[in-house]
XYZ file of C-alpha atoms in Angstrom:
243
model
C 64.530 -24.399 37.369
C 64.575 -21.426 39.577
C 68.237 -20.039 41.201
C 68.425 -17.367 43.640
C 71.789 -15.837 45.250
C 71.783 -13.404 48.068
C 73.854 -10.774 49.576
C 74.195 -8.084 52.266
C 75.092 -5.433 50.336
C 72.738 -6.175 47.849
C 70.652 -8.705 46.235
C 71.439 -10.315 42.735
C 68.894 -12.319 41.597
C 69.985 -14.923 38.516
C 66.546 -16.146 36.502
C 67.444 -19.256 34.408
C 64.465 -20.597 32.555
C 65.484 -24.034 31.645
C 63.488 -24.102 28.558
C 62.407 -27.476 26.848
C 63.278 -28.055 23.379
C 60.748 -27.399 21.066
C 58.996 -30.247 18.925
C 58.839 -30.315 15.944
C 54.851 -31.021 14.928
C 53.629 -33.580 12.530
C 51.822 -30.879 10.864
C 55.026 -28.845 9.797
C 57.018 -31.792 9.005
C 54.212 -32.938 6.793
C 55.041 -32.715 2.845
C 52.521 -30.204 1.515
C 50.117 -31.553 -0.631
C 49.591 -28.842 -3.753
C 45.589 -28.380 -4.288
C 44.107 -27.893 -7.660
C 43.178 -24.165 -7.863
C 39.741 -23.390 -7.448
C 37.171 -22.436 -10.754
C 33.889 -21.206 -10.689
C 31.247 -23.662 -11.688
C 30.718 -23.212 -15.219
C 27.093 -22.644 -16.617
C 25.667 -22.966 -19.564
C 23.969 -20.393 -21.874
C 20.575 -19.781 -21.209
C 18.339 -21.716 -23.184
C 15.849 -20.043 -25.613
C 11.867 -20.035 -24.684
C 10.014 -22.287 -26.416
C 7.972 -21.375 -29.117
C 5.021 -19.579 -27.795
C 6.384 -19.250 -24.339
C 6.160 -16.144 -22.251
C 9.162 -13.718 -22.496
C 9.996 -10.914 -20.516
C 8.147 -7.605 -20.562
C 11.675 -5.369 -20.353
C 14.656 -7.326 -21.767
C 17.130 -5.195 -19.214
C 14.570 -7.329 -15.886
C 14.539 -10.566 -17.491
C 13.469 -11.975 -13.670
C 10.898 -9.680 -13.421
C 7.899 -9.690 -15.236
C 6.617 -11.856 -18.145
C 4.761 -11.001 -21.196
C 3.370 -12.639 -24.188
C 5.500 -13.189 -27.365
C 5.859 -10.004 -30.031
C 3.595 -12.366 -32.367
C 0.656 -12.271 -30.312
C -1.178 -9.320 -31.640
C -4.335 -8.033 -29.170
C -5.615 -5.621 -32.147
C -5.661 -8.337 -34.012
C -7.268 -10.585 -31.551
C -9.557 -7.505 -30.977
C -10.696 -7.735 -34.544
C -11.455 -11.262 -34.911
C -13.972 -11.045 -31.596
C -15.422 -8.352 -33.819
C -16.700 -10.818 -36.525
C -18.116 -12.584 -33.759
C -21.058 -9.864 -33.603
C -19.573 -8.079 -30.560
C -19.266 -4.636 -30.580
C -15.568 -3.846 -30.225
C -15.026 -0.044 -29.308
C -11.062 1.976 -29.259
C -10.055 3.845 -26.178
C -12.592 7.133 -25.690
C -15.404 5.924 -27.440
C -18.476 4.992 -25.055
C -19.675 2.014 -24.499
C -23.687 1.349 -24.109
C -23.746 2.301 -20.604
C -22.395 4.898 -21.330
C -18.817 4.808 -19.741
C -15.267 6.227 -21.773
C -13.049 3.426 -22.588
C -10.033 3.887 -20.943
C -7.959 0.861 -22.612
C -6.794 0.440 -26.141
C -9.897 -1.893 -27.450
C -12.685 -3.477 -25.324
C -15.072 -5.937 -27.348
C -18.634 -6.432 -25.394
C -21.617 -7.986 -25.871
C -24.686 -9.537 -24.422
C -27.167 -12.169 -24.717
C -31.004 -12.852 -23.343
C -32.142 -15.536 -25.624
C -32.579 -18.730 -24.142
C -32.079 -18.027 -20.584
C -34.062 -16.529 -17.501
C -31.589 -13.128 -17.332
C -29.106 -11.174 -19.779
C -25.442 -12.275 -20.203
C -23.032 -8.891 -20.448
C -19.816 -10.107 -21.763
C -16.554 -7.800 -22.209
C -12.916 -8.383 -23.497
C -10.010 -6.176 -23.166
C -6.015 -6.392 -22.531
C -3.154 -4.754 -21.066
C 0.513 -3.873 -21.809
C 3.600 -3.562 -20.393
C 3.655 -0.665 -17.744
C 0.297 0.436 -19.854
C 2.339 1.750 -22.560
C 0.577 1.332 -25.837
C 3.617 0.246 -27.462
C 4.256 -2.103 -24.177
C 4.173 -5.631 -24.477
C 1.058 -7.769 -24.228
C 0.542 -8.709 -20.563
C -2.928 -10.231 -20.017
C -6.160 -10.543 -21.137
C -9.019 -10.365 -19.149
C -12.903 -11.371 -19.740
C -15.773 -9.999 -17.998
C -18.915 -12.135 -17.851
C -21.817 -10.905 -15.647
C -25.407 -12.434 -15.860
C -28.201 -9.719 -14.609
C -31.897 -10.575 -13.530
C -35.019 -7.810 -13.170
C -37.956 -9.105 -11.077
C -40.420 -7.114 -12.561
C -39.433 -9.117 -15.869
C -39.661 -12.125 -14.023
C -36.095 -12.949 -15.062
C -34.073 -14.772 -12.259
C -30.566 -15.878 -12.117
C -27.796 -17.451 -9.609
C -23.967 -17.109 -8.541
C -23.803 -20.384 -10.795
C -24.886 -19.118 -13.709
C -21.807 -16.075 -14.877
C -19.687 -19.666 -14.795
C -21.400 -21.410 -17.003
C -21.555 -17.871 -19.437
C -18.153 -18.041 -19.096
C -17.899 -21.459 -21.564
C -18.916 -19.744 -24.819
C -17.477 -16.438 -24.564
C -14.059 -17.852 -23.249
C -14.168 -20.503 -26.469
C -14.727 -16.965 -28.558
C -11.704 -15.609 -27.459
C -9.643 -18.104 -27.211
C -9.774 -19.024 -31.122
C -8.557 -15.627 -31.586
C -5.990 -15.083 -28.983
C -4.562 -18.353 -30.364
C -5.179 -17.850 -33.898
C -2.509 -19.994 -35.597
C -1.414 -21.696 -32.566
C -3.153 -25.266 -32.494
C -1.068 -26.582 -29.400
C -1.464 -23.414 -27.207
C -4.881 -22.915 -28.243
C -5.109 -27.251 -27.415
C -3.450 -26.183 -23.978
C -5.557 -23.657 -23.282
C -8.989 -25.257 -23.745
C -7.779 -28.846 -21.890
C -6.501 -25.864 -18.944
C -9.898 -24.417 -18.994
C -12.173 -27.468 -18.870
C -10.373 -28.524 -15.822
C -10.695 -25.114 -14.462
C -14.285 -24.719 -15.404
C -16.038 -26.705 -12.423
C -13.794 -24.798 -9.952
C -15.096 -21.192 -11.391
C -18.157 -22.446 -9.986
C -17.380 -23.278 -6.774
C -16.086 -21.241 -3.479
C -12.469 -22.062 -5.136
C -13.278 -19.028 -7.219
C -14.826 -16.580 -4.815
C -11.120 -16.316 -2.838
C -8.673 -13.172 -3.309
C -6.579 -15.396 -5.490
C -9.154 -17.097 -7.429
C -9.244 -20.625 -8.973
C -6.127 -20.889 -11.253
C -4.878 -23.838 -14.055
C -1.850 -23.358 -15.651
C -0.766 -24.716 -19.276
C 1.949 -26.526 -20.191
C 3.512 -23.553 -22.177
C 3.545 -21.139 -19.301
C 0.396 -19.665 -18.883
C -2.167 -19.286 -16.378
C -5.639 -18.955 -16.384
C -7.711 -17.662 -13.745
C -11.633 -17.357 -12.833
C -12.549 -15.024 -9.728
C -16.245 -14.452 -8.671
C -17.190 -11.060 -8.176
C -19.218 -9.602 -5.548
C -23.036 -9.683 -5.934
C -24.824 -6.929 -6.431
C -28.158 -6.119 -5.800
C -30.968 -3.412 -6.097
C -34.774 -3.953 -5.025
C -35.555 -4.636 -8.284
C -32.783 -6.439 -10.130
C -29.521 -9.028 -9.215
C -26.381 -9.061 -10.750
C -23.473 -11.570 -10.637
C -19.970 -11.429 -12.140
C -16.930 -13.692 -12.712
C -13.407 -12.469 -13.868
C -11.542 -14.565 -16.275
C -7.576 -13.715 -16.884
C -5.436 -14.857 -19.184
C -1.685 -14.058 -18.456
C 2.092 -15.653 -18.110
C 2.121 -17.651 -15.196
């Protein structure tokens, strides 16, 4: 309600807000309800890897990269491919082509009995950051089959997979020396992996991978062919490593 009184000599002007009472809200008259406080979701502790199962390479970035248990030894591993008959060399010694090995140990060997071209076959490993103290981090085998047409030798992009069955069943005793159900996962992982190291599955950038049970992967990629007038040579990469 508006009311206005005037004057001559001057003009008083009265405001009167006629102002409704206010109501009181369901919301304020409600009876608070008290709410439990709230608590973090509780975890539980971590649970230890299982026996044989990757751990990780620094303790401080347990997310970050994985490594192989402290009981894997690759010296040791090293040494057992040795009784094999290959010729297992220690960082700076040559090997028969004549190149410095850079690594700690690298085991090769090679093979031209029996087939129409020589098998070159290599095994070495890596650490942790390269440290030779570092943790184990991967294997990795090298199997390359080489023909010379003047020999009359021949070979195909088939053939470094099917090299790959005996040299890999070679190191694999030793890398799982003691360990009958990883060394069981690793040869059931392999045979199901073998068909796809010969196939274009394995001449990707990622390769042709099968993973065990335990938490390991192994992986086959093809290498590029090379070739000379004379002689052809075709490789395959196997590596061993926590997946």
């Amino acid at each position: 309600m508006l009311l206005i009184v005037g004057g001559f000599v001057g003009l008083r002007v009265y405001y009167v807000l006629a102002v409704e009472p206010r109501q009181t809200s369901a919301e304020s008259t409600r009876e608070a309800v008290p709410t439990a406080p709230k608590t973090a979701p509780t975890t539980g502790a971590p649970k230890p890897p299982k026996p044989g199962a990757p751990v990780p390479c620094d303790p401080e970035l347990p997310n970050f990269q994985q490594c192989f248990p402290k009981d894997y030894n690759p010296d040791a591993v090293m040494g057992g491919v040795a009784t094999e008959g290959w010729s297992c060399l220690r960082k700076g010694e040559l090997t028969e082509a004549g190149s410095r090995v850079s690594m700690p140990r690298l085991c090769e060997t090679k093979d031209n009995v029996g087939q129409s071209y020589t098998i070159w076959a290599s095994i070495k490993y890596q650490t942790h950051d390269f440290q030779p103290t570092g943790k184990l981090r991967e294997f990795n085998l090298n199997v390359s089959t080489s023909a010379a047409a003047h020999k009359g030798e021949r070979t195909t992009a088939q053939d470094p997979a099917k090299a790959l069955i005996p040299a890999f069943e070679i190191t694999a005793e030793h890398i799982w020396q003691g360990k009958p159900e990883q060394l069981k996962e690793a040869t059931e992982a392999f045979a199901q992996l073998q068909p796809q190291c010969a196939s274009p599955a394995s001449m990707t950038t990622e390769g042709a991978t099968a993973t065990m049970p335990s938490g390991y992967k192994i992986t086959c990629t093809a290498m590029p062919a090379v070739g000379t007038v004379d002689a052809t040579t075709y490789g395959m990469l196997l590596q061993i490593r926590p997946a």
